Amino acid sequence: MSAMEAKPRVSARHAQLGLSDRDVLEMYYYIALARALDERMWVLQRAGKAMFVISGPGHEGCQVAAMWPMDKAQDWFVPFYRSIAACLVKGMTPTDILLGLFARAADPSSGGRQMPGHYGHPRVKILSTSSPVGTQYPHAVGIAYAARVRRTGEVTMVAIGDGGTSQGDVHEAMNWAGLYRLPVIFVVENNAYAISVPLHKQVAGGSIAARAAGYGFPGVVADGSDVLECYRVARDAYERAKRGEGPMLLEFQVPRLGSHSSDDQQERYRTKDEIEADRARDPLRVFGAYLESVGLLTDTVRQEIAARVRREIDQATEAAERAPLPEPASAARYVFFEGR
């Protein structure tokens, strides 16, 4: 019997949350996969093979945890540009992600017609996001409202960064969702910076989660490095939505392990001590240490997961790079009305 097939350990923290040993090892795999994919994208950009990268090192733990309770086939996810790990758990593949990075015709997000990081996939119910920050919140509420009207039982999760919560769209969406008690989970991945602007200069009142009270639903804060705590609050939010009790706002306070994008250099506006403090909260390391402490992540298992991740990333890179570009004649498709 492999470690992935082991029985739940009743005394362990994850077992108390109803997660099996297999669950938490798969969660670790997705976090490692997203991190490796993220690092590969930066290498490709620095090698001149991709024009732009905007990624989320440090955000992976809360994303995997938040997506874990969702029904991957039935429910909807509305991402933002750092949602790599969440999209992988929802059903996108590393090849899907890299097809977008290389702007290839087979890119499921946009057919190679959007900037990298605009994730979407119709088959797995991931809504392609717009470039303006904050617009995904009203989109998610619209999906949730439709689910309520059609009585489909679908739940929608939508993610955004802390800077995006300053947009008016976010207020309108949460007000509407609270008013109609819609089945939507609002996720804010707070890494304390909106590009180079620190949180205290972009968020009034000191708390994003506290805003939920003004819209008539709960808001909670969780340490984004604590994967199991993120899972617990996400599971509570999902069960609340399924019971028809309305939305929740989850604020995950995550470490910022990289710059805002490949066009940014955070060392110019953050201190070395601050960056090092965030690195100590790396969810990959923190969750890995927990799994080691309960005897699940042995050297053998770690090596197996690392080899699997490396193989999948290498295969995805080769497949995506070899994929054909979109035809020039299709540049305006879906932009203008073409008649029936």
mmCIF file of C-alpha atoms in Angstrom, residues 59-320:
data_model
loop_
_atom_site.group_PDB
_atom_site.id
_atom_site.type_symbol
_atom_site.label_atom_id
_atom_site.label_comp_id
_atom_site.label_asym_id
_atom_site.label_seq_id
_atom_site.Cartn_x
_atom_site.Cartn_y
_atom_site.Cartn_z
ATOM 1 C CA HIS A 59 -0.929 31.922 -2.639
ATOM 2 C CA GLU A 60 -1.034 28.218 -3.522
ATOM 3 C CA GLY A 61 -1.913 26.831 -0.108
ATOM 4 C CA CYS A 62 -5.095 28.829 0.431
ATOM 5 C CA GLN A 63 -6.182 28.263 -3.178
ATOM 6 C CA VAL A 64 -5.902 24.497 -2.994
ATOM 7 C CA ALA A 65 -7.602 24.472 0.406
ATOM 8 C CA ALA A 66 -10.464 26.731 -0.702
ATOM 9 C CA MET A 67 -11.154 24.706 -3.836
ATOM 10 C CA TRP A 68 -11.029 21.344 -2.059
ATOM 11 C CA PRO A 69 -14.629 21.289 -0.679
ATOM 12 C CA MET A 70 -16.134 22.387 -4.019
ATOM 13 C CA ASP A 71 -17.848 19.990 -6.418
ATOM 14 C CA LYS A 72 -15.356 20.170 -9.297
ATOM 15 C CA ALA A 73 -17.927 19.171 -11.915
ATOM 16 C CA GLN A 74 -20.976 21.104 -10.756
ATOM 17 C CA ASP A 75 -19.720 24.337 -9.177
ATOM 18 C CA TRP A 76 -18.281 27.472 -10.769
ATOM 19 C CA PHE A 77 -15.001 29.277 -10.240
ATOM 20 C CA VAL A 78 -14.277 32.841 -11.285
ATOM 21 C CA PRO A 79 -10.510 33.366 -10.961
ATOM 22 C CA PHE A 80 -8.084 36.240 -10.951
ATOM 23 C CA TYR A 81 -4.579 36.369 -12.356
ATOM 24 C CA ARG A 82 -2.926 34.584 -9.412
ATOM 25 C CA SER A 83 -5.358 31.626 -9.385
ATOM 26 C CA ILE A 84 -3.016 29.027 -10.880
ATOM 27 C CA ALA A 85 -3.323 26.466 -8.060
ATOM 28 C CA ALA A 86 -7.100 26.856 -7.809
ATOM 29 C CA CYS A 87 -7.487 26.391 -11.581
ATOM 30 C CA LEU A 88 -5.357 23.234 -11.456
ATOM 31 C CA VAL A 89 -7.515 21.736 -8.709
ATOM 32 C CA LYS A 90 -10.670 22.714 -10.606
ATOM 33 C CA GLY A 91 -9.535 20.784 -13.648
ATOM 34 C CA MET A 92 -7.154 22.786 -15.828
ATOM 35 C CA THR A 93 -3.887 21.076 -16.714
ATOM 36 C CA PRO A 94 -0.366 22.509 -16.776
ATOM 37 C CA THR A 95 -0.589 22.313 -20.564
ATOM 38 C CA ASP A 96 -3.773 24.436 -20.505
ATOM 39 C CA ILE A 97 -1.941 27.059 -18.442
ATOM 40 C CA LEU A 98 1.124 27.105 -20.702
ATOM 41 C CA LEU A 99 -0.937 27.249 -23.904
ATOM 42 C CA GLY A 100 -2.167 30.602 -22.609
ATOM 43 C CA LEU A 101 1.346 31.715 -21.708
ATOM 44 C CA PHE A 102 2.564 30.937 -25.242
ATOM 45 C CA ALA A 103 -0.636 32.414 -26.808
ATOM 46 C CA ARG A 104 -1.405 29.231 -28.723
ATOM 47 C CA ALA A 105 -4.627 28.533 -30.622
ATOM 48 C CA ALA A 106 -5.579 25.630 -28.344
ATOM 49 C CA ASP A 107 -5.458 27.817 -25.222
ATOM 50 C CA PRO A 108 -8.810 27.067 -23.476
ATOM 51 C CA SER A 109 -8.871 30.475 -21.803
ATOM 52 C CA SER A 110 -9.061 32.618 -24.918
ATOM 53 C CA GLY A 111 -7.606 30.803 -27.928
ATOM 54 C CA GLY A 112 -4.376 32.707 -27.371
ATOM 55 C CA ARG A 113 -6.066 36.112 -27.578
ATOM 56 C CA GLN A 114 -5.709 37.349 -24.005
ATOM 57 C CA MET A 115 -2.696 38.258 -21.898
ATOM 58 C CA PRO A 116 -1.248 35.425 -19.778
ATOM 59 C CA GLY A 117 -2.993 34.969 -16.446
ATOM 60 C CA HIS A 118 -6.518 35.413 -17.791
ATOM 61 C CA TYR A 119 -7.588 31.894 -16.904
ATOM 62 C CA GLY A 120 -10.799 30.309 -18.118
ATOM 63 C CA HIS A 121 -12.074 26.918 -19.216
ATOM 64 C CA PRO A 122 -15.701 26.265 -20.259
ATOM 65 C CA ARG A 123 -15.471 22.488 -19.799
ATOM 66 C CA VAL A 124 -14.570 22.742 -16.111
ATOM 67 C CA LYS A 125 -16.752 25.804 -15.382
ATOM 68 C CA ILE A 126 -13.992 28.378 -14.955
ATOM 69 C CA LEU A 127 -15.183 31.744 -16.229
ATOM 70 C CA SER A 128 -12.646 33.611 -18.348
ATOM 71 C CA THR A 129 -11.789 36.765 -16.464
ATOM 72 C CA SER A 130 -11.574 40.331 -17.736
ATOM 73 C CA SER A 131 -8.487 42.531 -17.480
ATOM 74 C CA PRO A 132 -10.099 45.312 -15.374
ATOM 75 C CA VAL A 133 -9.587 44.425 -11.710
ATOM 76 C CA GLY A 134 -12.763 43.728 -9.723
ATOM 77 C CA THR A 135 -15.133 42.929 -12.571
ATOM 78 C CA GLN A 136 -15.069 39.232 -11.725
ATOM 79 C CA TYR A 137 -17.080 39.840 -8.545
ATOM 80 C CA PRO A 138 -20.287 40.977 -10.348
ATOM 81 C CA HIS A 139 -19.777 38.171 -12.866
ATOM 82 C CA ALA A 140 -19.699 35.624 -10.045
ATOM 83 C CA VAL A 141 -22.784 37.080 -8.424
ATOM 84 C CA GLY A 142 -24.594 36.888 -11.759
ATOM 85 C CA ILE A 143 -23.772 33.187 -12.008
ATOM 86 C CA ALA A 144 -24.933 32.640 -8.428
ATOM 87 C CA TYR A 145 -28.160 34.515 -9.088
ATOM 88 C CA ALA A 146 -28.814 32.356 -12.153
ATOM 89 C CA ALA A 147 -28.182 29.235 -10.075
ATOM 90 C CA ARG A 148 -30.735 30.453 -7.540
ATOM 91 C CA VAL A 149 -33.350 31.161 -10.223
ATOM 92 C CA ARG A 150 -32.743 27.851 -12.000
ATOM 93 C CA ARG A 151 -32.442 25.895 -8.729
ATOM 94 C CA THR A 152 -29.364 24.041 -9.938
ATOM 95 C CA GLY A 153 -27.673 23.801 -6.541
ATOM 96 C CA GLU A 154 -24.449 25.226 -7.990
ATOM 97 C CA VAL A 155 -22.090 27.237 -5.787
ATOM 98 C CA THR A 156 -19.787 29.921 -7.196
ATOM 99 C CA MET A 157 -16.391 30.873 -5.782
ATOM 100 C CA VAL A 158 -14.679 34.068 -6.888
ATOM 101 C CA ALA A 159 -11.150 35.222 -6.030
ATOM 102 C CA ILE A 160 -9.462 38.613 -5.963
ATOM 103 C CA GLY A 161 -6.428 40.304 -4.414
ATOM 104 C CA ASP A 162 -6.518 42.865 -1.638
ATOM 105 C CA GLY A 163 -5.974 45.751 -4.054
ATOM 106 C CA GLY A 164 -8.978 44.707 -6.126
ATOM 107 C CA THR A 165 -11.312 45.166 -3.159
ATOM 108 C CA SER A 166 -10.956 48.921 -3.568
ATOM 109 C CA GLN A 167 -13.008 48.770 -6.765
ATOM 110 C CA GLY A 168 -16.684 49.770 -6.810
ATOM 111 C CA ASP A 169 -17.660 46.537 -8.545
ATOM 112 C CA VAL A 170 -16.736 44.622 -5.408
ATOM 113 C CA HIS A 171 -19.140 46.678 -3.280
ATOM 114 C CA GLU A 172 -21.997 46.259 -5.750
ATOM 115 C CA ALA A 173 -21.443 42.511 -5.977
ATOM 116 C CA MET A 174 -21.324 41.889 -2.237
ATOM 117 C CA ASN A 175 -24.347 44.104 -1.602
ATOM 118 C CA TRP A 176 -26.417 42.205 -4.168
ATOM 119 C CA ALA A 177 -25.223 38.818 -2.912
ATOM 120 C CA GLY A 178 -26.055 39.707 0.679
ATOM 121 C CA LEU A 179 -29.448 41.116 -0.254
ATOM 122 C CA TYR A 180 -30.501 37.932 -2.074
ATOM 123 C CA ARG A 181 -28.500 35.460 0.065
ATOM 124 C CA LEU A 182 -26.839 34.028 -3.016
ATOM 125 C CA PRO A 183 -24.698 30.845 -3.055
ATOM 126 C CA VAL A 184 -21.369 32.576 -3.623
ATOM 127 C CA ILE A 185 -18.056 32.503 -1.738
ATOM 128 C CA PHE A 186 -15.989 35.680 -1.944
ATOM 129 C CA VAL A 187 -12.267 34.979 -1.580
ATOM 130 C CA VAL A 188 -9.715 37.728 -1.002
ATOM 131 C CA GLU A 189 -6.062 36.704 -1.183
ATOM 132 C CA ASN A 190 -4.435 39.444 0.825
ATOM 133 C CA ASN A 191 -0.675 39.600 0.243
ATOM 134 C CA ALA A 192 -0.548 43.124 1.706
ATOM 135 C CA TYR A 193 0.379 44.869 -1.537
ATOM 136 C CA ALA A 194 -1.527 46.271 -4.505
ATOM 137 C CA ILE A 195 1.424 46.207 -6.914
ATOM 138 C CA SER A 196 3.757 48.422 -4.842
ATOM 139 C CA VAL A 197 1.150 50.094 -2.600
ATOM 140 C CA PRO A 198 1.054 48.636 0.947
ATOM 141 C CA LEU A 199 -2.230 47.608 2.534
ATOM 142 C CA HIS A 200 -2.476 50.531 4.973
ATOM 143 C CA LYS A 201 -2.481 52.957 2.028
ATOM 144 C CA GLN A 202 -5.189 51.148 0.043
ATOM 145 C CA VAL A 203 -7.673 49.692 2.579
ATOM 146 C CA ALA A 204 -9.596 51.915 4.983
ATOM 147 C CA GLY A 205 -10.634 50.477 8.327
ATOM 148 C CA GLY A 206 -7.770 48.001 8.579
ATOM 149 C CA SER A 207 -9.766 44.858 7.738
ATOM 150 C CA ILE A 208 -11.188 43.492 4.521
ATOM 151 C CA ALA A 209 -13.121 40.660 6.156
ATOM 152 C CA ALA A 210 -14.873 43.087 8.504
ATOM 153 C CA ARG A 211 -16.597 44.683 5.526
ATOM 154 C CA ALA A 212 -18.822 41.623 5.140
ATOM 155 C CA ALA A 213 -20.869 42.650 8.188
ATOM 156 C CA GLY A 214 -22.041 45.698 6.272
ATOM 157 C CA TYR A 215 -23.511 43.459 3.606
ATOM 158 C CA GLY A 216 -25.228 41.136 6.058
ATOM 159 C CA PHE A 217 -23.052 38.035 5.890
ATOM 160 C CA PRO A 218 -19.997 36.661 7.767
ATOM 161 C CA GLY A 219 -16.402 37.528 6.978
ATOM 162 C CA VAL A 220 -13.498 35.551 8.392
ATOM 163 C CA VAL A 221 -9.713 35.879 8.346
ATOM 164 C CA ALA A 222 -7.407 32.891 7.982
ATOM 165 C CA ASP A 223 -3.630 32.527 7.822
ATOM 166 C CA GLY A 224 -2.962 31.737 4.178
ATOM 167 C CA SER A 225 0.063 29.658 5.151
ATOM 168 C CA ASP A 226 -2.096 27.328 7.225
ATOM 169 C CA VAL A 227 -3.599 25.039 4.609
ATOM 170 C CA LEU A 228 -5.796 23.136 7.034
ATOM 171 C CA GLU A 229 -7.258 26.278 8.588
ATOM 172 C CA CYS A 230 -7.978 27.643 5.102
ATOM 173 C CA TYR A 231 -9.732 24.377 4.291
ATOM 174 C CA ARG A 232 -11.820 24.583 7.466
ATOM 175 C CA VAL A 233 -13.191 28.061 6.763
ATOM 176 C CA ALA A 234 -13.736 27.273 3.069
ATOM 177 C CA ARG A 235 -15.635 24.112 3.957
ATOM 178 C CA ASP A 236 -17.832 26.118 6.349
ATOM 179 C CA ALA A 237 -18.525 28.683 3.638
ATOM 180 C CA TYR A 238 -19.353 25.994 1.105
ATOM 181 C CA GLU A 239 -21.736 24.176 3.442
ATOM 182 C CA ARG A 240 -23.417 27.480 4.296
ATOM 183 C CA ALA A 241 -23.926 28.223 0.591
ATOM 184 C CA LYS A 242 -25.319 24.731 -0.044
ATOM 185 C CA ARG A 243 -27.793 25.186 2.820
ATOM 186 C CA GLY A 244 -29.122 28.329 1.131
ATOM 187 C CA GLU A 245 -27.886 30.648 3.900
ATOM 188 C CA GLY A 246 -26.020 32.994 1.576
ATOM 189 C CA PRO A 247 -22.461 34.172 0.940
ATOM 190 C CA MET A 248 -19.322 34.403 3.050
ATOM 191 C CA LEU A 249 -16.195 36.494 2.643
ATOM 192 C CA LEU A 250 -12.912 34.660 3.239
ATOM 193 C CA GLU A 251 -9.808 36.795 3.672
ATOM 194 C CA PHE A 252 -6.667 34.689 3.355
ATOM 195 C CA GLN A 253 -3.592 36.544 4.548
ATOM 196 C CA VAL A 254 -0.892 35.096 2.320
ATOM 197 C CA PRO A 255 2.870 35.662 2.057
ATOM 198 C CA ARG A 256 4.093 37.485 -1.015
ATOM 199 C CA LEU A 257 7.016 35.431 -2.262
ATOM 200 C CA GLY A 258 7.501 37.147 -5.610
ATOM 201 C CA SER A 259 7.114 40.486 -7.304
ATOM 202 C CA HIS A 260 3.758 41.673 -8.600
ATOM 203 C CA SER A 261 4.628 40.546 -12.115
ATOM 204 C CA SER A 262 7.586 40.007 -14.423
ATOM 205 C CA ASP A 263 7.564 43.784 -15.001
ATOM 206 C CA ASP A 264 8.037 44.510 -11.301
ATOM 207 C CA GLN A 265 10.911 44.319 -8.797
ATOM 208 C CA GLN A 266 9.639 44.211 -5.226
ATOM 209 C CA GLU A 267 13.129 44.606 -3.753
ATOM 210 C CA ARG A 268 12.883 48.287 -4.717
ATOM 211 C CA TYR A 269 10.020 49.000 -2.310
ATOM 212 C CA ARG A 270 10.107 46.186 0.286
ATOM 213 C CA THR A 271 12.760 45.630 2.920
ATOM 214 C CA LYS A 272 14.902 42.512 2.953
ATOM 215 C CA ASP A 273 13.610 41.618 6.434
ATOM 216 C CA GLU A 274 9.990 41.818 5.257
ATOM 217 C CA ILE A 275 10.628 39.573 2.280
ATOM 218 C CA GLU A 276 12.498 37.060 4.444
ATOM 219 C CA ALA A 277 9.639 37.022 6.958
ATOM 220 C CA ASP A 278 7.241 36.121 4.157
ATOM 221 C CA ARG A 279 9.533 33.333 2.957
ATOM 222 C CA ALA A 280 9.339 31.762 6.409
ATOM 223 C CA ARG A 281 5.554 31.521 5.875
ATOM 224 C CA ASP A 282 5.829 29.734 2.525
ATOM 225 C CA PRO A 283 2.807 27.347 2.510
ATOM 226 C CA LEU A 284 4.763 24.711 0.604
ATOM 227 C CA ARG A 285 7.314 24.548 3.415
ATOM 228 C CA VAL A 286 4.799 24.971 6.254
ATOM 229 C CA PHE A 287 2.412 22.317 4.950
ATOM 230 C CA GLY A 288 5.312 20.037 4.076
ATOM 231 C CA ALA A 289 6.593 20.314 7.651
ATOM 232 C CA TYR A 290 3.162 19.370 8.977
ATOM 233 C CA LEU A 291 2.991 16.308 6.733
ATOM 234 C CA GLU A 292 6.447 15.297 7.874
ATOM 235 C CA SER A 293 5.402 15.663 11.521
ATOM 236 C CA VAL A 294 2.560 13.164 11.050
ATOM 237 C CA GLY A 295 4.772 10.748 9.148
ATOM 238 C CA LEU A 296 3.195 11.190 5.714
ATOM 239 C CA LEU A 297 5.823 13.122 3.768
ATOM 240 C CA THR A 298 8.803 10.823 3.998
ATOM 241 C CA ASP A 299 11.873 11.334 1.828
ATOM 242 C CA THR A 300 10.589 8.643 -0.532
ATOM 243 C CA VAL A 301 7.144 10.232 -0.897
ATOM 244 C CA ARG A 302 8.641 13.695 -1.369
ATOM 245 C CA GLN A 303 10.898 12.384 -4.127
ATOM 246 C CA GLU A 304 7.973 10.607 -5.813
ATOM 247 C CA ILE A 305 5.900 13.781 -5.822
ATOM 248 C CA ALA A 306 8.840 15.909 -7.019
ATOM 249 C CA ALA A 307 9.528 13.498 -9.893
ATOM 250 C CA ARG A 308 5.836 13.437 -10.895
ATOM 251 C CA VAL A 309 5.655 17.225 -10.860
ATOM 252 C CA ARG A 310 8.873 17.623 -12.870
ATOM 253 C CA ARG A 311 7.695 15.100 -15.470
ATOM 254 C CA GLU A 312 4.293 16.760 -15.886
ATOM 255 C CA ILE A 313 5.783 20.256 -16.181
ATOM 256 C CA ASP A 314 8.363 19.131 -18.752
ATOM 257 C CA GLN A 315 5.703 17.366 -20.850
ATOM 258 C CA ALA A 316 3.369 20.365 -20.635
ATOM 259 C CA THR A 317 6.111 22.786 -21.668
ATOM 260 C CA GLU A 318 7.026 20.716 -24.705
ATOM 261 C CA ALA A 319 3.383 20.235 -25.774
ATOM 262 C CA ALA A 320 2.452 23.881 -25.367
#
